[in-house]
């Protein structure tokens, strides 16, 4: 089982983006509404930028926007989908962010922190905290234990640990996802000041769109360092 966990994540996500299984390329309304109400600043990070759907929104608010993803295929498409001058796009792993301490005023981590084992999630959370400036803000979404993929993981996946599965759904085969409860979310982000935490249904991707028995629930987190 463990050999699947250590498969190179970039290969898994290159396959996902190349196949079109992940096709979300317009800004999420919750992200747009949240950013609209924030003060502008110098530095923002789009962590796990995917197809680049939030880059333009971020670049209108912050003078310098960085966008990071582990998949070359995602970054190629992000360059096509956005103004190439709007952000600095980089390939990288969220477990080891290539930025100095206290760099960013704002980090967006939309539908990404939960990808991995709980220890990997904790490392990502620690890295986000490290690169945020004091007083900097994080806006994130994490898949809930009420999420469609959690039920599919229970049904078809391979359990790695409590709340974590190697998924078998078409489009995310061999990807490892951890699913959060509310108590766990509050605990894992305890080094932050949590301004708001609520469970909301977000739009589907192809690997959950056909499932009518479950809802695509995420915890939406607004937090400050």
CSV table of C-alpha atoms in Angstrom, one decimal:
chain,number,residue,atom,x,y,z
A,1,UNK,CA,0.0,0.0,0.0
A,2,UNK,CA,2.7,2.5,1.0
A,3,UNK,CA,4.3,2.5,-2.4
A,4,UNK,CA,1.2,4.2,-3.8
A,5,UNK,CA,1.6,7.0,-1.3
A,6,UNK,CA,5.1,7.8,-2.4
A,7,UNK,CA,4.4,7.8,-6.1
A,8,UNK,CA,5.5,11.2,-7.5
A,9,UNK,CA,2.6,13.5,-7.1
A,10,UNK,CA,3.5,15.5,-10.2
A,11,UNK,CA,2.9,12.5,-12.4
A,12,UNK,CA,-0.5,11.9,-10.8
A,13,UNK,CA,-1.6,15.5,-11.3
A,14,UNK,CA,-0.1,15.9,-14.7
A,15,UNK,CA,-2.3,13.0,-15.8
A,16,UNK,CA,-5.3,14.7,-14.1
A,17,UNK,CA,-4.8,18.0,-15.8
A,18,UNK,CA,-3.8,16.5,-19.2
A,19,UNK,CA,-7.0,14.4,-19.2
A,20,UNK,CA,-9.2,17.4,-18.5
A,21,UNK,CA,-10.6,15.6,-15.4
A,22,UNK,CA,-9.9,18.9,-13.4
A,23,UNK,CA,-11.6,21.6,-15.5
A,24,UNK,CA,-12.4,24.4,-13.0
A,25,UNK,CA,-11.2,27.5,-14.8
A,26,UNK,CA,-13.4,30.3,-13.7
A,27,UNK,CA,-13.1,32.0,-10.3
A,28,UNK,CA,-15.0,30.5,-7.4
A,29,UNK,CA,-17.6,33.1,-6.2
A,30,UNK,CA,-16.6,32.6,-2.5
A,31,UNK,CA,-13.0,33.5,-3.4
A,32,UNK,CA,-14.0,36.5,-5.5
A,33,UNK,CA,-16.3,37.9,-2.8
A,34,UNK,CA,-13.8,37.3,0.0
A,35,UNK,CA,-10.9,39.0,-1.9
A,36,UNK,CA,-13.1,42.0,-2.8
A,37,UNK,CA,-13.5,42.8,0.9
A,38,UNK,CA,-9.8,42.7,1.7
A,39,UNK,CA,-7.3,45.5,1.8
A,40,UNK,CA,-4.8,45.5,-1.0
A,41,UNK,CA,-1.1,44.7,-0.4
A,42,UNK,CA,2.2,43.8,-1.9
A,43,UNK,CA,2.5,40.0,-2.0
A,44,UNK,CA,-0.1,37.2,-2.5
A,45,UNK,CA,0.3,33.5,-3.1
A,46,UNK,CA,-2.0,31.2,-5.0
A,47,UNK,CA,-1.1,27.9,-3.6
A,48,UNK,CA,-2.0,25.0,-5.8
A,49,UNK,CA,-3.1,27.4,-8.5
A,50,UNK,CA,-4.3,24.6,-10.9
A,51,UNK,CA,-5.6,26.2,-14.2
A,52,UNK,CA,-4.9,29.7,-12.8
A,53,UNK,CA,-8.6,30.6,-12.3
A,54,UNK,CA,-7.8,33.0,-9.4
A,55,UNK,CA,-4.6,34.6,-10.6
A,56,UNK,CA,-6.2,37.6,-12.3
A,57,UNK,CA,-8.4,38.2,-9.2
A,58,UNK,CA,-5.4,38.2,-6.9
A,59,UNK,CA,-3.2,40.3,-9.2
A,60,UNK,CA,-5.8,43.1,-9.2
A,61,UNK,CA,-5.5,43.4,-5.4
A,62,UNK,CA,-1.8,42.6,-4.7
A,63,UNK,CA,1.1,44.2,-6.6
A,64,UNK,CA,3.1,40.9,-6.7
A,65,UNK,CA,1.2,37.6,-7.1
A,66,UNK,CA,3.0,34.2,-7.0
A,67,UNK,CA,1.3,31.1,-8.2
A,68,UNK,CA,2.6,27.6,-7.4
A,69,UNK,CA,1.5,24.1,-8.5
A,70,UNK,CA,3.2,20.7,-8.6
A,71,UNK,CA,1.9,20.0,-12.1
A,72,UNK,CA,3.7,21.2,-15.2
A,73,UNK,CA,0.5,20.6,-17.2
A,74,UNK,CA,-1.5,22.8,-14.9
A,75,UNK,CA,1.0,25.6,-15.1
A,76,UNK,CA,1.1,25.3,-18.9
A,77,UNK,CA,-2.7,25.8,-19.0
A,78,UNK,CA,-2.6,28.5,-16.4
A,79,UNK,CA,-0.2,30.5,-18.6
A,80,UNK,CA,-2.8,30.2,-21.4
A,81,UNK,CA,-5.8,31.0,-19.2
A,82,UNK,CA,-4.3,34.1,-17.6
A,83,UNK,CA,-2.2,37.2,-18.4
A,84,UNK,CA,1.3,35.8,-18.3
A,85,UNK,CA,2.4,39.1,-16.7
A,86,UNK,CA,-0.1,38.9,-13.9
A,87,UNK,CA,1.8,36.5,-11.7
A,88,UNK,CA,5.1,34.7,-11.2
A,89,UNK,CA,4.2,31.0,-12.0
A,90,UNK,CA,6.4,28.3,-10.4
A,91,UNK,CA,6.5,24.5,-10.2
A,92,UNK,CA,6.8,23.4,-6.6
A,93,UNK,CA,5.7,21.2,-3.7
A,94,UNK,CA,3.5,22.8,-1.0
A,95,UNK,CA,5.4,20.7,1.6
A,96,UNK,CA,8.5,22.8,0.9
A,97,UNK,CA,7.5,26.3,-0.2
A,98,UNK,CA,10.3,28.1,-2.1
A,99,UNK,CA,9.7,31.4,-0.3
A,100,UNK,CA,11.3,33.2,2.6
A,101,UNK,CA,9.7,33.5,6.0
A,102,UNK,CA,7.1,36.3,6.4
A,103,UNK,CA,6.8,37.0,2.7
A,104,UNK,CA,3.1,37.1,1.9
A,105,UNK,CA,0.2,39.4,3.0
A,106,UNK,CA,-2.3,36.8,1.7
A,107,UNK,CA,-2.3,33.1,0.8
A,108,UNK,CA,-5.1,31.5,-1.1
A,109,UNK,CA,-5.1,27.7,-0.7
A,110,UNK,CA,-8.2,26.6,-2.5
A,111,UNK,CA,-9.0,22.9,-2.7
A,112,UNK,CA,-5.4,21.8,-2.1
A,113,UNK,CA,-4.3,21.5,1.6
A,114,UNK,CA,-6.2,18.2,2.0
A,115,UNK,CA,-4.3,16.4,-0.7
A,116,UNK,CA,-2.0,14.1,1.2
A,117,UNK,CA,-1.7,12.2,4.5
A,118,UNK,CA,-2.5,14.1,7.7
A,119,UNK,CA,1.3,14.5,8.3
A,120,UNK,CA,1.6,16.1,4.9
A,121,UNK,CA,-1.3,18.4,5.6
A,122,UNK,CA,0.3,19.5,8.8
A,123,UNK,CA,3.6,20.2,6.9
A,124,UNK,CA,1.7,22.3,4.4
A,125,UNK,CA,-0.1,24.2,7.1
A,126,UNK,CA,3.2,24.9,8.8
A,127,UNK,CA,4.7,26.1,5.6
A,128,UNK,CA,1.8,28.5,5.0
A,129,UNK,CA,2.2,29.9,8.5
A,130,UNK,CA,5.9,30.3,7.9
A,131,UNK,CA,5.6,32.3,4.6
A,132,UNK,CA,2.8,34.5,5.8
A,133,UNK,CA,3.7,37.9,7.3
A,134,UNK,CA,2.5,38.6,10.9
A,135,UNK,CA,-1.1,39.7,10.4
A,136,UNK,CA,-1.2,38.1,7.0
A,137,UNK,CA,-4.3,36.2,6.1
A,138,UNK,CA,-5.1,32.7,4.8
A,139,UNK,CA,-8.3,31.8,2.9
A,140,UNK,CA,-8.6,28.1,2.3
A,141,UNK,CA,-11.0,25.3,1.5
A,142,UNK,CA,-10.6,21.7,2.9
A,143,UNK,CA,-12.6,18.7,1.9
A,144,UNK,CA,-15.0,17.7,4.7
A,145,UNK,CA,-15.8,14.2,6.0
A,146,UNK,CA,-19.2,15.0,4.4
A,147,UNK,CA,-17.6,15.5,1.0
A,148,UNK,CA,-18.5,13.4,-2.0
A,149,UNK,CA,-15.0,12.0,-2.4
A,150,UNK,CA,-14.9,10.9,1.3
A,151,UNK,CA,-17.9,8.6,0.6
A,152,UNK,CA,-16.3,7.4,-2.6
A,153,UNK,CA,-13.0,6.8,-0.7
A,154,UNK,CA,-14.9,4.7,1.9
A,155,UNK,CA,-16.6,2.8,-0.9
A,156,UNK,CA,-13.9,2.3,-3.5
A,157,UNK,CA,-10.6,3.6,-2.1
A,158,UNK,CA,-7.8,2.2,0.0
A,159,UNK,CA,-7.7,3.5,3.6
A,160,UNK,CA,-4.3,4.8,4.7
A,161,UNK,CA,-5.2,6.1,8.1
A,162,UNK,CA,-8.3,7.6,9.8
A,163,UNK,CA,-9.9,10.0,7.3
A,164,UNK,CA,-7.3,9.4,4.6
A,165,UNK,CA,-7.7,7.4,1.4
A,166,UNK,CA,-5.9,6.5,-1.8
A,167,UNK,CA,-8.6,7.3,-4.3
A,168,UNK,CA,-9.6,5.1,-7.3
A,169,UNK,CA,-12.0,7.5,-9.0
A,170,UNK,CA,-11.3,8.3,-12.7
A,171,UNK,CA,-9.3,11.5,-12.9
A,172,UNK,CA,-7.7,11.2,-9.4
A,173,UNK,CA,-6.5,7.6,-9.5
A,174,UNK,CA,-3.8,7.0,-6.8
A,175,UNK,CA,-4.2,10.5,-5.3
A,176,UNK,CA,-4.1,10.6,-1.5
A,177,UNK,CA,-6.8,12.8,0.1
A,178,UNK,CA,-7.4,13.5,3.8
A,179,UNK,CA,-10.9,14.6,4.9
A,180,UNK,CA,-11.3,17.0,7.8
A,181,UNK,CA,-13.9,17.2,10.6
A,182,UNK,CA,-14.6,20.6,12.1
A,183,UNK,CA,-12.9,19.8,15.4
A,184,UNK,CA,-9.8,18.6,13.5
A,185,UNK,CA,-9.7,21.7,11.3
A,186,UNK,CA,-9.8,23.9,14.4
A,187,UNK,CA,-7.1,21.8,16.0
A,188,UNK,CA,-4.8,21.7,13.0
A,189,UNK,CA,-5.0,25.5,12.4
A,190,UNK,CA,-4.7,26.4,16.1
A,191,UNK,CA,-1.5,28.4,15.5
A,192,UNK,CA,-3.6,30.8,13.4
A,193,UNK,CA,-6.4,33.1,14.7
A,194,UNK,CA,-9.5,31.6,13.0
A,195,UNK,CA,-11.8,34.5,11.9
A,196,UNK,CA,-14.4,32.3,10.3
A,197,UNK,CA,-15.0,28.6,9.7
A,198,UNK,CA,-18.0,27.2,7.9
A,199,UNK,CA,-19.0,24.1,5.9
A,200,UNK,CA,-20.2,25.0,2.4
A,201,UNK,CA,-20.9,23.0,-0.8
A,202,UNK,CA,-18.6,23.9,-3.7
A,203,UNK,CA,-18.8,23.1,-7.4
A,204,UNK,CA,-18.1,19.6,-8.6
A,205,UNK,CA,-15.2,18.4,-10.8
A,206,UNK,CA,-15.7,15.5,-13.3
A,207,UNK,CA,-14.8,12.9,-10.7
A,208,UNK,CA,-17.7,13.9,-8.4
A,209,UNK,CA,-20.2,15.4,-10.8
A,210,UNK,CA,-22.0,12.1,-11.5
A,211,UNK,CA,-22.7,11.4,-7.8
A,212,UNK,CA,-26.2,12.5,-6.8
A,213,UNK,CA,-26.3,10.9,-3.4
A,214,UNK,CA,-23.7,13.1,-1.7
A,215,UNK,CA,-22.8,16.8,-1.4
A,216,UNK,CA,-19.5,18.3,-2.3
A,217,UNK,CA,-18.9,19.8,1.2
A,218,UNK,CA,-15.8,21.8,2.2
A,219,UNK,CA,-14.7,23.7,5.2
A,220,UNK,CA,-14.1,27.3,4.3
A,221,UNK,CA,-11.4,28.9,6.5
A,222,UNK,CA,-10.6,32.5,7.0
A,223,UNK,CA,-7.6,32.8,9.3
A,224,UNK,CA,-4.9,35.3,10.3
A,225,UNK,CA,-1.3,34.8,11.4
